[in-house]
């Protein structure tokens, strides 16, 4: 049994989510045992509490100490986005494998620096695009790749939520323009990662970015209003390298929507429709059914869609969000042990960041931007 | 009891649909009795058959005779699009009220000619945007107008079907570029009419039009292929006069979709979601529910949504497509008797046609077009 | 062209619904023209208004005059249930074909009298079980009969609405025990007709009938309360002649439900699920799909499901409640002309009434009742 | 930090599920740390593999050794049902708290023996009715208890799956009549536990149990057929102590259904509808909405429904099946530390077993059985 030591920087929701996921990942990685070695937070008490809660061996207020801890083989970065670059470069320099939450950087230049460092050091990297770890999305990708949908003719993707819909929602790091874009980076990156996962590279973007809530309180309840510079809604028309085109919306002021991350893909032989709101289901239509009845079929996640069977004994039980995170961590750990690439790494994060950057330029200059 | 004489030009599906709708409209127009006086088709036998089937008093192969029939007060034009202008101008000149199927014209210039003639003659006009006759869409419009959704922040609209998805589907009048655009005119006009009905004028369009099936058989089964010049998919980003923006897709190669005509409208206080696939339902989310549970509510068409109660005694019974057409005809007849405007008239048709024209130019020139 | 003269007794909602349906039926009966000859109501003014609204030639306050009108070939009985027997026997005696709304009688003895008279006179009869006229239910029946579901192993049926849910809903003819049972007759008869239509005869019933609202105002708003003797909810376990069993619920106090009329049928090779709430859709699951993906398929009503194509040009447009009524009338008229049986006739009504009677006895005696 | 030592008997799917759940439970039990101390399986190699996979300290082929392990405070019994009694009594005698998978016993007499032993020894017990651990079901229970639905007027419950639908599915322990009933025990116990959780005690049962597949292969692929004595489908009519009645179906031959565990509850002021197929959603209808729009509302699980927030940061992320199991284990551990009762214990298991026993008698004797 091989032990892999994990260090987690950050104790916010994602820090805890990573801790849970690494613990649970053991069920998916026979012969490999991820061990929670250390957790770091500038708030030493928070680090101590998290260590206690999840049975992490050590805790520290010094993220560098965590990185250089000899028992730590993998560093999970869940700190605020603006620290990602610094933390990642330090970890890479120390020869550690790095998992970094998305978005990895405020722009593609920084993302490229991280990528270059990781490639040079030969460490494994992964980025937290957890939604594509869904077994049904792997099925979708396989169906597309195998030609079951025929030639793809169109894509519609969306990631809409409403957590920024209220004008009383105050200014925060998400709205800091030095951190990059708004909804297009925060949510758009998820649907862009999904689009690329399913259909491959995007070669051109025409975008319209819009700031719906023009001013927000400086802080919660404050009468002082701050002008917002980043987008609340981004509407992208895109061209894929494979020939088809599509539309993508990112929207964090979509009142009522909690997780409207989804897509519809049409092909000459069939189509797929999906929403993260019911992510254990995939809608499939086939024109090629030899005289049978026609109509969308609801494919339900089950043991035939690995690694669903590692979680539940039969279809209908359903995976939850944390299971996607667990798959993500299990695959990363396996990629380290097997020395291959498991999924969205720093290269992929950079590609997505380039699309986000292109959307910003396209919207400003009102023209198509080639990637 | 006032009799209104109806003449119908054309005996295709829409001709019959109009005949059924005028017959049924009697139930909604107390004191007014629409009488099917005449039907015209260049195929005299077809005209005779239709007259027999629907109890129409007369039939003729001469559309001019129908128009000048003194008992005919209203002319319903369901002939192929390229004849609309000629038929409409003749009817208007004869002082007849005119109902014309959509799209009324291949371009906005022709539409304006029709509009000008009708305005000058003082006759009533209507255009067959039947989907907005849905009582639940009237409810949606009222909710938006009354501020129940707050300030509108975004619109997503679509009309996707798959009747042109197969590359074996042959060339036809729908694909004739002298008749105007492709999917953006045929289906796009419906979702544009819905967008305008709900949110008012659109002031700018940025569009990307795409021909997915590049060549089609000259006729069914023919080995001779004809190059297609009109769009199969149109993706529009739009700006509304009220300040919000949106995205609209028209797509007639959307494999599997039979009537994906729908929208999602977000506002600061609530949102609405609708699909014609289940058009007796309207999804409503409200942020303003005073401590109650939150979640989308499925509003179901019922007698409280006039004129549903003229069709069914209680909620849950459901209207069908032909009932929408019946409402359309009943409202047109009432507008004639009451001398007001009932709904999408030639002015509205012209406005929609301008948006279609703008989409064509925008796509070609790759820039925003102001209306 | 053959004219069939129609006389309608009653001008309530169902009287109007029949008028609309006979008018629209013309579109489905080529060569046959149903003509609305007469309408009768003891309220002469109501009869006059209805005649005007629907273009009915004559109106009368004397239902016997209508029956004996020589131009009337078909009598549609939409009067209150307690008059059905008298009206039907008079019409049958006059040699008229009879359409009667359900339930035809307060008990199976009366229903048998009506059946015997009609059989002796050789007139055609039909009863208003309109929901089974849905083209998708015809598809379901064909699929079952052809063995597509294999051997049927179970049935679950329900008809639940909420129009009697409020305790302030006053006493009315529906609650009069001399008129028969409560929800089991009013709603139960619909789901029983559907069960028989799909799976054939029911041979035994074990039922539990329950009066939920024990007392109701004598009339709207009255402080005088009347004790209720008929059932609000009926729960039936049934055995079908074909061997399978099932459960059926009738419930008119099901808060929130407007038209929860549906079923789930399981077989060894597949299953079907249906709800009248979305009656243009039928859910189909097949085990026999040769290595393909598994999952429920949503079959959508379209022109391949006759006579849908007589109403709408393509799938997705959707039939409404009144279209089902139109199909019902068109089929009845065709059965008269062709001298065959179109669907639920007085024999079927009697069979259903026997099941209702059995449910009453079973509940009282707490035992299985064989039919 | 308090450590609670866990011992798990059995390494089948449920054994692993328990291991995962105890590991994850740490995130929900601040200050308490469940430690996986030992796992037992008569297959020593399986025990060793499971220990390795989940980081369990010890493994053994001797379940008694596990029970008497001084570091083990809680024994989780996931062995085949026929061993539950023996294992539980030994654990109780050793003063250990006991979690036992359902059904705890083949009949209510055995269940009562287990209950009596646990009560006498004063140990805590829990039974694996995991589905009621869903935060939305806790919400449903609270809504009902608080009167939000008014007086409850009806219940419909079902648990239908299809894992026994194929006649080629061989004989197994599930079909052994000495182990108790069939579907009514295996699946019926879940919906009965849900019914009791939401509406309280059931006082009478009238049931019809049916064996659909009369013979099955002795073992997989065997030509020797064994006659089946237990039920495949059970249909129960029930009376609740609170006054309302309902219907419950248990069915393991429901072709196509993977997790149709759900209910519909009607009350005088509102209703709820739920299916485990989409268990992060609860449908709610209220009559009491002060002039607002009416319609079912889809309540979506979110942080306001504890302990959802311990798993996901926002609504829409969704819990999975294993999260329900984690909540179950976390609550059991907390109940041990706090010395209270967390949920379905041996008393509840006995109550449910009595209902199952009553259903068997009722079906055989064709009469109502009072509990």
PDB file of C-alpha atoms in Angstrom, chain C residues 68-256:
ATOM      1  CA  UNK C  68     -88.414  13.875 -32.221  1.00  0.00           C
ATOM      2  CA  UNK C  69     -87.100  16.538 -34.611  1.00  0.00           C
ATOM      3  CA  UNK C  70     -86.958  14.632 -37.915  1.00  0.00           C
ATOM      4  CA  UNK C  71     -83.703  16.355 -38.904  1.00  0.00           C
ATOM      5  CA  UNK C  72     -81.994  15.127 -35.740  1.00  0.00           C
ATOM      6  CA  UNK C  73     -80.217  11.816 -36.243  1.00  0.00           C
ATOM      7  CA  UNK C  74     -77.958  11.897 -33.221  1.00  0.00           C
ATOM      8  CA  UNK C  75     -78.898  13.006 -29.725  1.00  0.00           C
ATOM      9  CA  UNK C  76     -76.139  14.191 -27.405  1.00  0.00           C
ATOM     10  CA  UNK C  77     -77.208  14.026 -23.775  1.00  0.00           C
ATOM     11  CA  UNK C  78     -75.361  16.447 -21.514  1.00  0.00           C
ATOM     12  CA  UNK C  79     -78.129  16.991 -18.992  1.00  0.00           C
ATOM     13  CA  UNK C  80     -77.633  16.218 -15.269  1.00  0.00           C
ATOM     14  CA  UNK C  81     -76.975  12.535 -14.641  1.00  0.00           C
ATOM     15  CA  UNK C  82     -80.360  11.815 -13.086  1.00  0.00           C
ATOM     16  CA  UNK C  83     -82.087  12.577 -16.406  1.00  0.00           C
ATOM     17  CA  UNK C  84     -79.834  10.397 -18.560  1.00  0.00           C
ATOM     18  CA  UNK C  85     -82.015   7.308 -18.353  1.00  0.00           C
ATOM     19  CA  UNK C  86     -85.237   9.067 -19.326  1.00  0.00           C
ATOM     20  CA  UNK C  87     -83.627  11.069 -22.128  1.00  0.00           C
ATOM     21  CA  UNK C  88     -81.735   8.113 -23.517  1.00  0.00           C
ATOM     22  CA  UNK C  89     -84.748   5.777 -23.524  1.00  0.00           C
ATOM     23  CA  UNK C  90     -86.868   8.369 -25.313  1.00  0.00           C
ATOM     24  CA  UNK C  91     -84.189   8.953 -27.938  1.00  0.00           C
ATOM     25  CA  UNK C  92     -83.598   5.240 -28.435  1.00  0.00           C
ATOM     26  CA  UNK C  93     -87.316   4.668 -28.763  1.00  0.00           C
ATOM     27  CA  UNK C  94     -87.364   7.344 -31.444  1.00  0.00           C
ATOM     28  CA  UNK C  95     -84.634   5.451 -33.282  1.00  0.00           C
ATOM     29  CA  UNK C  96     -81.982   8.069 -32.701  1.00  0.00           C
ATOM     30  CA  UNK C  97     -78.319   7.334 -32.099  1.00  0.00           C
ATOM     31  CA  UNK C  98     -77.297   8.445 -28.636  1.00  0.00           C
ATOM     32  CA  UNK C  99     -74.206   9.999 -27.183  1.00  0.00           C
ATOM     33  CA  UNK C 100     -74.438  10.301 -23.422  1.00  0.00           C
ATOM     34  CA  UNK C 101     -72.056  11.941 -20.985  1.00  0.00           C
ATOM     35  CA  UNK C 102     -70.604   9.843 -18.199  1.00  0.00           C
ATOM     36  CA  UNK C 103     -71.578   8.488 -15.829  1.00  0.00           C
ATOM     37  CA  UNK C 104     -74.571   7.304 -17.798  1.00  0.00           C
ATOM     38  CA  UNK C 105     -76.456   6.146 -14.724  1.00  0.00           C
ATOM     39  CA  UNK C 106     -76.348   6.074 -10.931  1.00  0.00           C
ATOM     40  CA  UNK C 107     -75.891   2.308 -10.930  1.00  0.00           C
ATOM     41  CA  UNK C 108     -75.333  -0.646 -13.196  1.00  0.00           C
ATOM     42  CA  UNK C 109     -78.991  -1.700 -13.210  1.00  0.00           C
ATOM     43  CA  UNK C 110     -80.038   1.529 -14.903  1.00  0.00           C
ATOM     44  CA  UNK C 111     -77.044   1.304 -17.222  1.00  0.00           C
ATOM     45  CA  UNK C 112     -78.164  -2.175 -18.224  1.00  0.00           C
ATOM     46  CA  UNK C 113     -81.661  -0.947 -19.012  1.00  0.00           C
ATOM     47  CA  UNK C 114     -80.187   1.674 -21.329  1.00  0.00           C
ATOM     48  CA  UNK C 115     -77.895  -0.885 -22.923  1.00  0.00           C
ATOM     49  CA  UNK C 116     -80.714  -3.353 -23.486  1.00  0.00           C
ATOM     50  CA  UNK C 117     -82.921  -0.711 -25.084  1.00  0.00           C
ATOM     51  CA  UNK C 118     -80.162   0.432 -27.422  1.00  0.00           C
ATOM     52  CA  UNK C 119     -79.256  -3.112 -28.432  1.00  0.00           C
ATOM     53  CA  UNK C 120     -82.881  -3.941 -29.117  1.00  0.00           C
ATOM     54  CA  UNK C 121     -83.386  -0.792 -31.164  1.00  0.00           C
ATOM     55  CA  UNK C 122     -80.127  -1.256 -33.034  1.00  0.00           C
ATOM     56  CA  UNK C 123     -79.008   2.326 -32.524  1.00  0.00           C
ATOM     57  CA  UNK C 124     -75.410   3.354 -32.003  1.00  0.00           C
ATOM     58  CA  UNK C 125     -74.347   4.634 -28.601  1.00  0.00           C
ATOM     59  CA  UNK C 126     -71.330   6.313 -27.167  1.00  0.00           C
ATOM     60  CA  UNK C 127     -70.308   7.529 -23.727  1.00  0.00           C
ATOM     61  CA  UNK C 128     -68.047  10.481 -22.980  1.00  0.00           C
ATOM     62  CA  UNK C 129     -64.858   8.794 -21.829  1.00  0.00           C
ATOM     63  CA  UNK C 130     -62.944  11.325 -23.886  1.00  0.00           C
ATOM     64  CA  UNK C 131     -59.480  10.751 -22.416  1.00  0.00           C
ATOM     65  CA  UNK C 132     -59.054   7.393 -24.125  1.00  0.00           C
ATOM     66  CA  UNK C 133     -59.446   9.133 -27.488  1.00  0.00           C
ATOM     67  CA  UNK C 134     -55.879  10.391 -27.095  1.00  0.00           C
ATOM     68  CA  UNK C 135     -53.769   9.098 -30.000  1.00  0.00           C
ATOM     69  CA  UNK C 136     -50.978   8.224 -27.563  1.00  0.00           C
ATOM     70  CA  UNK C 137     -53.343   5.973 -25.618  1.00  0.00           C
ATOM     71  CA  UNK C 138     -54.217   4.233 -28.840  1.00  0.00           C
ATOM     72  CA  UNK C 139     -50.485   3.773 -29.325  1.00  0.00           C
ATOM     73  CA  UNK C 140     -50.184   2.417 -25.787  1.00  0.00           C
ATOM     74  CA  UNK C 141     -53.005  -0.044 -26.420  1.00  0.00           C
ATOM     75  CA  UNK C 142     -51.382  -1.191 -29.662  1.00  0.00           C
ATOM     76  CA  UNK C 143     -48.008  -1.610 -27.991  1.00  0.00           C
ATOM     77  CA  UNK C 144     -49.560  -3.718 -25.248  1.00  0.00           C
ATOM     78  CA  UNK C 145     -51.648  -5.795 -27.637  1.00  0.00           C
ATOM     79  CA  UNK C 146     -48.671  -6.444 -29.905  1.00  0.00           C
ATOM     80  CA  UNK C 147     -46.598  -7.737 -27.003  1.00  0.00           C
ATOM     81  CA  UNK C 148     -44.090  -4.900 -27.010  1.00  0.00           C
ATOM     82  CA  UNK C 149     -44.252  -4.795 -23.216  1.00  0.00           C
ATOM     83  CA  UNK C 150     -44.226  -8.591 -22.907  1.00  0.00           C
ATOM     84  CA  UNK C 151     -46.572 -10.106 -20.364  1.00  0.00           C
ATOM     85  CA  UNK C 152     -48.161  -7.385 -18.247  1.00  0.00           C
ATOM     86  CA  UNK C 153     -47.221  -7.691 -14.592  1.00  0.00           C
ATOM     87  CA  UNK C 154     -48.772  -4.698 -12.917  1.00  0.00           C
ATOM     88  CA  UNK C 155     -50.958  -1.626 -13.235  1.00  0.00           C
ATOM     89  CA  UNK C 156     -51.174   1.552 -11.190  1.00  0.00           C
ATOM     90  CA  UNK C 157     -53.855   4.017 -12.125  1.00  0.00           C
ATOM     91  CA  UNK C 158     -55.111   7.218 -10.636  1.00  0.00           C
ATOM     92  CA  UNK C 159     -57.526  10.014 -11.267  1.00  0.00           C
ATOM     93  CA  UNK C 160     -57.036  12.732  -8.695  1.00  0.00           C
ATOM     94  CA  UNK C 161     -58.258  16.309  -8.758  1.00  0.00           C
ATOM     95  CA  UNK C 162     -58.921  18.837  -6.043  1.00  0.00           C
ATOM     96  CA  UNK C 163     -62.224  20.471  -6.939  1.00  0.00           C
ATOM     97  CA  UNK C 164     -63.908  19.034  -3.816  1.00  0.00           C
ATOM     98  CA  UNK C 165     -60.927  19.528  -1.502  1.00  0.00           C
ATOM     99  CA  UNK C 166     -62.239  22.600   0.268  1.00  0.00           C
ATOM    100  CA  UNK C 167     -64.720  21.889   3.057  1.00  0.00           C
ATOM    101  CA  UNK C 168     -66.521  25.078   1.987  1.00  0.00           C
ATOM    102  CA  UNK C 169     -67.378  23.477  -1.337  1.00  0.00           C
ATOM    103  CA  UNK C 170     -71.121  23.010  -0.903  1.00  0.00           C
ATOM    104  CA  UNK C 171     -73.403  20.053  -1.344  1.00  0.00           C
ATOM    105  CA  UNK C 172     -74.408  19.430  -4.949  1.00  0.00           C
ATOM    106  CA  UNK C 173     -75.780  16.755  -7.252  1.00  0.00           C
ATOM    107  CA  UNK C 174     -72.348  15.163  -7.328  1.00  0.00           C
ATOM    108  CA  UNK C 175     -72.795  14.357  -3.635  1.00  0.00           C
ATOM    109  CA  UNK C 176     -76.337  13.050  -3.863  1.00  0.00           C
ATOM    110  CA  UNK C 177     -76.180   9.361  -2.938  1.00  0.00           C
ATOM    111  CA  UNK C 178     -79.260   8.573  -5.006  1.00  0.00           C
ATOM    112  CA  UNK C 179     -77.105   9.534  -7.988  1.00  0.00           C
ATOM    113  CA  UNK C 180     -74.655   6.796  -7.103  1.00  0.00           C
ATOM    114  CA  UNK C 181     -71.164   6.976  -5.703  1.00  0.00           C
ATOM    115  CA  UNK C 182     -68.800   9.932  -5.313  1.00  0.00           C
ATOM    116  CA  UNK C 183     -65.256  10.183  -6.598  1.00  0.00           C
ATOM    117  CA  UNK C 184     -65.229   6.524  -7.588  1.00  0.00           C
ATOM    118  CA  UNK C 185     -68.038   7.163 -10.073  1.00  0.00           C
ATOM    119  CA  UNK C 186     -67.089  10.645 -11.184  1.00  0.00           C
ATOM    120  CA  UNK C 187     -63.331  10.239 -11.578  1.00  0.00           C
ATOM    121  CA  UNK C 188     -62.889   6.540 -10.995  1.00  0.00           C
ATOM    122  CA  UNK C 189     -64.952   5.763 -14.068  1.00  0.00           C
ATOM    123  CA  UNK C 190     -62.358   7.568 -16.216  1.00  0.00           C
ATOM    124  CA  UNK C 191     -59.387   5.617 -14.917  1.00  0.00           C
ATOM    125  CA  UNK C 192     -61.416   2.393 -14.985  1.00  0.00           C
ATOM    126  CA  UNK C 193     -62.276   3.064 -18.626  1.00  0.00           C
ATOM    127  CA  UNK C 194     -58.599   3.652 -19.312  1.00  0.00           C
ATOM    128  CA  UNK C 195     -57.575   0.479 -17.496  1.00  0.00           C
ATOM    129  CA  UNK C 196     -60.095  -1.575 -19.472  1.00  0.00           C
ATOM    130  CA  UNK C 197     -59.160   0.142 -22.738  1.00  0.00           C
ATOM    131  CA  UNK C 198     -55.525  -0.799 -22.243  1.00  0.00           C
ATOM    132  CA  UNK C 199     -55.621  -4.119 -20.406  1.00  0.00           C
ATOM    133  CA  UNK C 200     -59.109  -5.539 -20.843  1.00  0.00           C
ATOM    134  CA  UNK C 201     -61.670  -6.792 -18.334  1.00  0.00           C
ATOM    135  CA  UNK C 202     -61.364  -6.528 -14.576  1.00  0.00           C
ATOM    136  CA  UNK C 203     -62.721  -9.572 -12.760  1.00  0.00           C
ATOM    137  CA  UNK C 204     -62.460  -8.685  -9.086  1.00  0.00           C
ATOM    138  CA  UNK C 205     -62.315  -5.601  -6.904  1.00  0.00           C
ATOM    139  CA  UNK C 206     -61.294  -5.002  -3.312  1.00  0.00           C
ATOM    140  CA  UNK C 207     -62.028  -1.427  -2.367  1.00  0.00           C
ATOM    141  CA  UNK C 208     -61.804   1.046   0.467  1.00  0.00           C
ATOM    142  CA  UNK C 209     -64.021   4.116   0.081  1.00  0.00           C
ATOM    143  CA  UNK C 210     -63.608   7.062   2.370  1.00  0.00           C
ATOM    144  CA  UNK C 211     -65.531  10.244   3.010  1.00  0.00           C
ATOM    145  CA  UNK C 212     -62.887  12.780   3.949  1.00  0.00           C
ATOM    146  CA  UNK C 213     -65.081  15.884   4.252  1.00  0.00           C
ATOM    147  CA  UNK C 214     -67.798  14.577   6.518  1.00  0.00           C
ATOM    148  CA  UNK C 215     -70.113  17.588   6.256  1.00  0.00           C
ATOM    149  CA  UNK C 216     -70.549  20.353   3.730  1.00  0.00           C
ATOM    150  CA  UNK C 217     -72.688  23.519   3.538  1.00  0.00           C
ATOM    151  CA  UNK C 218     -76.153  22.786   2.188  1.00  0.00           C
ATOM    152  CA  UNK C 219     -75.473  25.472  -0.398  1.00  0.00           C
ATOM    153  CA  UNK C 220     -72.669  27.935  -1.043  1.00  0.00           C
ATOM    154  CA  UNK C 221     -71.979  29.911   2.111  1.00  0.00           C
ATOM    155  CA  UNK C 222     -74.810  28.331   4.075  1.00  0.00           C
ATOM    156  CA  UNK C 223     -74.247  27.747   7.779  1.00  0.00           C
ATOM    157  CA  UNK C 224     -76.431  24.637   7.571  1.00  0.00           C
ATOM    158  CA  UNK C 225     -74.242  21.581   7.172  1.00  0.00           C
ATOM    159  CA  UNK C 226     -75.289  18.424   5.414  1.00  0.00           C
ATOM    160  CA  UNK C 227     -73.718  15.067   6.166  1.00  0.00           C
ATOM    161  CA  UNK C 228     -71.995  13.575   3.149  1.00  0.00           C
ATOM    162  CA  UNK C 229     -72.590   9.942   2.316  1.00  0.00           C
ATOM    163  CA  UNK C 230     -70.539   9.440  -0.839  1.00  0.00           C
ATOM    164  CA  UNK C 231     -66.811   8.817  -1.118  1.00  0.00           C
ATOM    165  CA  UNK C 232     -64.118  11.462  -1.569  1.00  0.00           C
ATOM    166  CA  UNK C 233     -61.366   8.928  -2.037  1.00  0.00           C
ATOM    167  CA  UNK C 234     -61.616   5.380  -3.328  1.00  0.00           C
ATOM    168  CA  UNK C 235     -58.714   2.937  -3.268  1.00  0.00           C
ATOM    169  CA  UNK C 236     -59.234  -0.174  -5.352  1.00  0.00           C
ATOM    170  CA  UNK C 237     -57.118  -3.259  -5.716  1.00  0.00           C
ATOM    171  CA  UNK C 238     -58.157  -5.051  -8.883  1.00  0.00           C
ATOM    172  CA  UNK C 239     -57.578  -8.291 -10.756  1.00  0.00           C
ATOM    173  CA  UNK C 240     -57.584  -8.300 -14.537  1.00  0.00           C
ATOM    174  CA  UNK C 241     -58.876 -11.210 -16.587  1.00  0.00           C
ATOM    175  CA  UNK C 242     -55.492 -11.367 -18.311  1.00  0.00           C
ATOM    176  CA  UNK C 243     -53.873 -12.355 -15.017  1.00  0.00           C
ATOM    177  CA  UNK C 244     -52.177  -9.246 -13.709  1.00  0.00           C
ATOM    178  CA  UNK C 245     -53.386  -7.103 -10.837  1.00  0.00           C
ATOM    179  CA  UNK C 246     -53.295  -3.459 -10.058  1.00  0.00           C
ATOM    180  CA  UNK C 247     -54.227  -0.541  -7.906  1.00  0.00           C
ATOM    181  CA  UNK C 248     -56.555   2.307  -8.776  1.00  0.00           C
ATOM    182  CA  UNK C 249     -57.243   5.486  -6.864  1.00  0.00           C
ATOM    183  CA  UNK C 250     -60.017   8.001  -7.421  1.00  0.00           C
ATOM    184  CA  UNK C 251     -59.716  11.155  -5.381  1.00  0.00           C
ATOM    185  CA  UNK C 252     -61.428  14.529  -5.708  1.00  0.00           C
ATOM    186  CA  UNK C 253     -59.874  16.066  -2.605  1.00  0.00           C
ATOM    187  CA  UNK C 254     -56.266  15.813  -3.826  1.00  0.00           C
ATOM    188  CA  UNK C 255     -55.142  19.351  -3.056  1.00  0.00           C
ATOM    189  CA  UNK C 256     -53.113  20.831  -5.892  1.00  0.00           C
TER     190      UNK C 256
END
